């Protein structure tokens, strides 16, 4: 063509001179870069290395300039100069790779047919970049290819070289412009597989044209089912499903012959060297190659759809020109590979045809997080709702064999929820539908984790849908299951409270709340959850004989509950039921007692803060803690102080389910000094500490006389307890007990 | 084209529920036919690419059936037909229908009214023909319109509703018998009990049960079935209430719990489809 001719002529006249000039300067620059550190050479008086290096550079420069200037064909066998320069190029390439500037010269020589194929082959094989390959050198090479000065085998080797070095080419825009030239090489039967591979690397949506598809189909008709054609055609289908259709069998693993052969070792060496610099090349996924692990009915396969172009979006515009315009504007999701791409194209991102694919696409999840498009959520909702319903291994007959698959799916859904910090409504519905049939065993941890993301809504049917079935399972299952449920309900509570905080923060700027919630409705739903946990906890403690492990999970839940007012700005404080409070207070374990002390301290802090706010604002607040809450707190406080400190709990405890006991009854127990039984010295959870304290304070006394701990020793003992890590106890005593009387 | 709607009659249909179709346009049916045609051709010759729009062995047609709807808000139903072209003589008269599928929505809009504009609600899908074609068409729709197909089975409760409703419909004198098939659970060998009633007797029974014409309640359906059960028990000492109703067949239509249906009367076509639309919607909501 005319264009080609022009290129050729410019090559013959001006270009060599320019190239010559720039090469000289650039090469010396490269040499400077390669010089060893001057300080190092100073330390080394012989500086042998440096000199050796210098001469290496010189000979390489000489070699390049030789290849640049050589005019007439030379035979390798007779020409020692050529042999020497060729060897220099080869050794430099293998040792440290060639500088970017050398490629233009060497490619020109190798493809111009000046030398015999043996020389050209050796040159091509040694074209290993030190860093990058300039795109311009490839452009001029392609023009050589078009005038067919070199043999077919050299052309083939060149194409294989381009494929192998594709990642190292500095820019690709001009290469894309040469797409048509590469495409024309498909004619050559030997070249075809490699050209297909190269085209596969180069193809963008705008490269796919009806005439190219027809050409490929002609080739397919001529050559039959060829993996390389299949791969290229399926990429075409990927970009333009409205033009071509193909179904791959999925058995195929590799579609292209390996091109890297001669450069394999060198490439991995450069990759290692440039690890940080070069972008990781990610080949496009062939959407149809998902393997199916089993034979099942077509519409009941649990396959996450691959993201792929959508025909329905594309064909919207009939007019071809505006169609083209649209294509250049929209950014196909299959090209989306980095976060910065997402940021640049966020306003014209073309979404996948099946929304289910976002679940495994972290970038699209980012997108979902910031775009408020109802249809995106709705598409996902429908798909996920149906998939969960169909695949649920304990609801669908004969599906128990697919439990592992279903587990993985639930896992993926849960991960997406964590990422979005938001529950899917389809998951909520799924839980409500399937929990009544759940055995508490199948996919246990996945189901419990999904539970933590049930959305907070003020109209609550949770009592019948969630709490009912869950309570049944809870009471009839193992200790471990009970603890897992409590853990999940704690996370559910925390997610709700976090969500409430975020809503509070964004209240001013957004009027359309995702849920039209009122504060009182919200408080009621949260309170319902806390009361539910309180109820099942009290019963579980009885069932499991107040085992510490369970108590830990229960108190952990209340660590969140006691701080709701201050930490989450929600006017709600609910005390634990007596069935939880007393087992913790009388626990045999210092961990539980310490946890309870901490919780009581936080309740106090929250209640005090609420009282203060009431006083300051002096207006009638919409929400006040009822006097009952304060009363309950005070009852517990009296019992606690009575036990741990003043040793009068049996008389003073006024809680209806409390420790108050008649003197007569207590005497019948024949316990000496029963009054003291639960103070910080005699409390079963702390007696061990008291014992160790005695041993340290009176090393010679073996009588274990606990009554020695009083007065100043009592204070020392307290310090000792605090030093043992009982921080909760410390906070409680320091905040809730007036020590004035004791100091005297 | 009333003939197109009539093609739904006297065929065994498998039922599916379909979630709303995203970005579906009734104006582009021809284009969809081309794309689906190419997809099926590519599926059939796995590994070989097919140009969209080139004639293949299987011809695809999409047709709109606007008469198949309950009220004007409903989307017009859509009939998809696959026919094979004989390779010997490529005349259109030699085309043979090999598969058909029908998407419809009869009085379903009020149930799906909150769905945004981009979505098209055709929640009920009926398929007749080889399952392999259903699979191809279904996968293509799932990929193209981001929807999801789900088999729609009919619960015994809904079957009893059908039995009662269809018993009340007036039919010709020589109509075939109303037949209910029950399956006895927990037996080593499957045992089915067939209970056939003269349609006029069934209608007479239903007329005594139904209080307000045009309105049916669950109590009435239960009462109707209980009457049939007690009659059966009187003669055979078998409690049908302890078995599972698996099939109802009447002169109007016949339905099986595995989700297949045969429509027999054009007069009651929309009525039956309305009930099935409701079932499909309850499955996708």
Coordinates of C-alpha atoms in Angstrom, one line a residue, chain B residues 74-211:
Chain B
X74 CA -49.4 -7.2 31.9
X75 CA -46.5 -7.6 29.5
X76 CA -47.6 -9.3 26.3
X77 CA -46.7 -13.0 26.3
X78 CA -43.8 -14.1 24.1
X79 CA -43.7 -17.4 22.2
X80 CA -40.2 -18.8 21.2
X81 CA -40.2 -21.5 18.6
X82 CA -37.4 -23.6 17.3
X83 CA -37.9 -25.5 14.0
X84 CA -35.6 -27.6 12.1
X85 CA -34.9 -26.9 8.5
X86 CA -34.5 -29.9 6.4
X87 CA -31.1 -29.9 4.7
X88 CA -32.5 -31.5 1.5
X89 CA -35.0 -28.8 0.5
X90 CA -34.5 -25.5 2.2
X91 CA -38.0 -24.4 1.6
X92 CA -39.8 -22.9 4.5
X93 CA -42.7 -25.2 4.2
X94 CA -40.5 -28.1 5.2
X95 CA -39.8 -26.6 8.6
X96 CA -40.7 -28.8 11.5
X97 CA -41.5 -27.4 14.9
X98 CA -39.1 -29.1 17.4
X99 CA -39.4 -27.0 20.5
X100 CA -41.5 -24.2 21.9
X101 CA -41.4 -22.0 24.9
X102 CA -43.8 -19.4 26.2
X103 CA -43.1 -16.6 28.6
X104 CA -46.2 -15.0 30.1
X105 CA -47.7 -12.9 32.8
X106 CA -51.4 -13.1 33.3
X107 CA -52.7 -10.6 35.9
X108 CA -49.3 -10.5 37.6
X109 CA -48.5 -6.8 37.4
X110 CA -50.1 -5.9 40.7
X111 CA -47.9 -8.4 42.4
X112 CA -44.7 -7.2 40.8
X113 CA -45.6 -3.5 40.7
X114 CA -42.5 -2.2 42.5
X115 CA -40.2 -3.5 39.8
X116 CA -38.3 -0.6 38.0
X117 CA -38.6 0.3 34.4
X118 CA -35.5 -1.6 33.1
X119 CA -37.1 -4.9 34.1
X120 CA -39.7 -6.9 32.2
X121 CA -41.9 -9.2 34.2
X122 CA -42.8 -12.5 32.5
X123 CA -42.5 -14.7 35.5
X124 CA -44.1 -17.9 34.1
X125 CA -42.3 -19.9 31.5
X126 CA -43.7 -23.0 29.8
X127 CA -41.5 -25.3 27.7
X128 CA -42.4 -28.1 25.4
X129 CA -39.7 -30.2 23.6
X130 CA -36.4 -31.8 24.3
X131 CA -34.9 -30.6 27.6
X132 CA -31.6 -29.9 25.8
X133 CA -33.2 -27.1 23.9
X134 CA -34.8 -25.8 27.0
X135 CA -31.4 -25.7 28.5
X136 CA -29.9 -23.8 25.6
X137 CA -32.7 -21.3 25.4
X138 CA -32.8 -20.9 29.2
X139 CA -29.0 -20.3 29.5
X140 CA -29.2 -17.8 26.7
X141 CA -31.9 -15.9 28.4
X142 CA -30.1 -16.1 31.7
X143 CA -26.9 -14.7 30.2
X144 CA -28.6 -12.1 28.1
X145 CA -31.2 -10.7 30.4
X146 CA -29.6 -11.5 33.8
X147 CA -32.6 -13.6 34.8
X148 CA -32.9 -16.9 36.6
X149 CA -35.0 -19.9 35.7
X150 CA -36.3 -22.3 38.3
X151 CA -38.4 -25.4 38.0
X152 CA -41.9 -24.7 39.2
X153 CA -43.4 -27.6 41.0
X154 CA -47.0 -27.6 42.2
X155 CA -47.7 -28.4 45.8
X156 CA -50.6 -30.7 46.8
X157 CA -52.3 -27.8 48.3
X158 CA -52.3 -25.9 45.0
X159 CA -53.3 -29.0 43.1
X160 CA -56.4 -29.3 45.3
X161 CA -57.2 -25.7 44.5
X162 CA -57.0 -26.6 40.8
X163 CA -59.2 -29.6 41.4
X164 CA -61.8 -27.4 43.0
X165 CA -61.6 -24.5 40.6
X166 CA -61.7 -26.7 37.5
X167 CA -64.6 -28.8 38.9
X168 CA -66.6 -25.6 39.0
X169 CA -66.1 -24.8 35.3
X170 CA -68.9 -25.8 33.0
X171 CA -67.9 -28.1 30.2
X172 CA -69.6 -30.1 27.4
X173 CA -71.8 -33.1 28.2
X174 CA -69.3 -35.7 26.9
X175 CA -66.3 -34.3 28.7
X176 CA -63.7 -36.7 30.0
X177 CA -63.7 -37.7 33.7
X178 CA -62.1 -35.6 36.4
X179 CA -59.2 -37.7 37.7
X180 CA -57.2 -37.2 40.9
X181 CA -54.1 -39.3 41.4
X182 CA -52.8 -39.9 44.9
X183 CA -49.5 -41.3 45.8
X184 CA -49.1 -43.4 49.0
X185 CA -46.0 -42.5 50.9
X186 CA -43.6 -44.7 52.8
X187 CA -44.1 -47.8 50.8
X188 CA -41.3 -50.0 49.4
X189 CA -43.0 -50.0 46.0
X190 CA -44.7 -46.8 44.7
X191 CA -48.4 -47.1 44.9
X192 CA -50.7 -44.6 43.1
X193 CA -54.4 -44.4 43.7
X194 CA -56.5 -43.0 40.9
X195 CA -59.8 -41.4 41.8
X196 CA -62.1 -40.6 38.8
X197 CA -65.3 -38.6 39.1
X198 CA -67.9 -37.8 36.6
X199 CA -67.3 -34.1 35.8
X200 CA -71.0 -33.3 36.4
X201 CA -70.9 -34.9 39.8
X202 CA -67.8 -32.9 40.6
X203 CA -69.5 -29.7 39.5
X204 CA -72.6 -30.6 41.5
X205 CA -70.5 -31.2 44.6
X206 CA -68.5 -27.9 44.1
X207 CA -71.7 -26.0 43.6
X208 CA -73.0 -27.1 47.0
X209 CA -69.7 -26.1 48.6
X210 CA -69.1 -22.7 47.1
X211 CA -70.9 -19.9 48.9

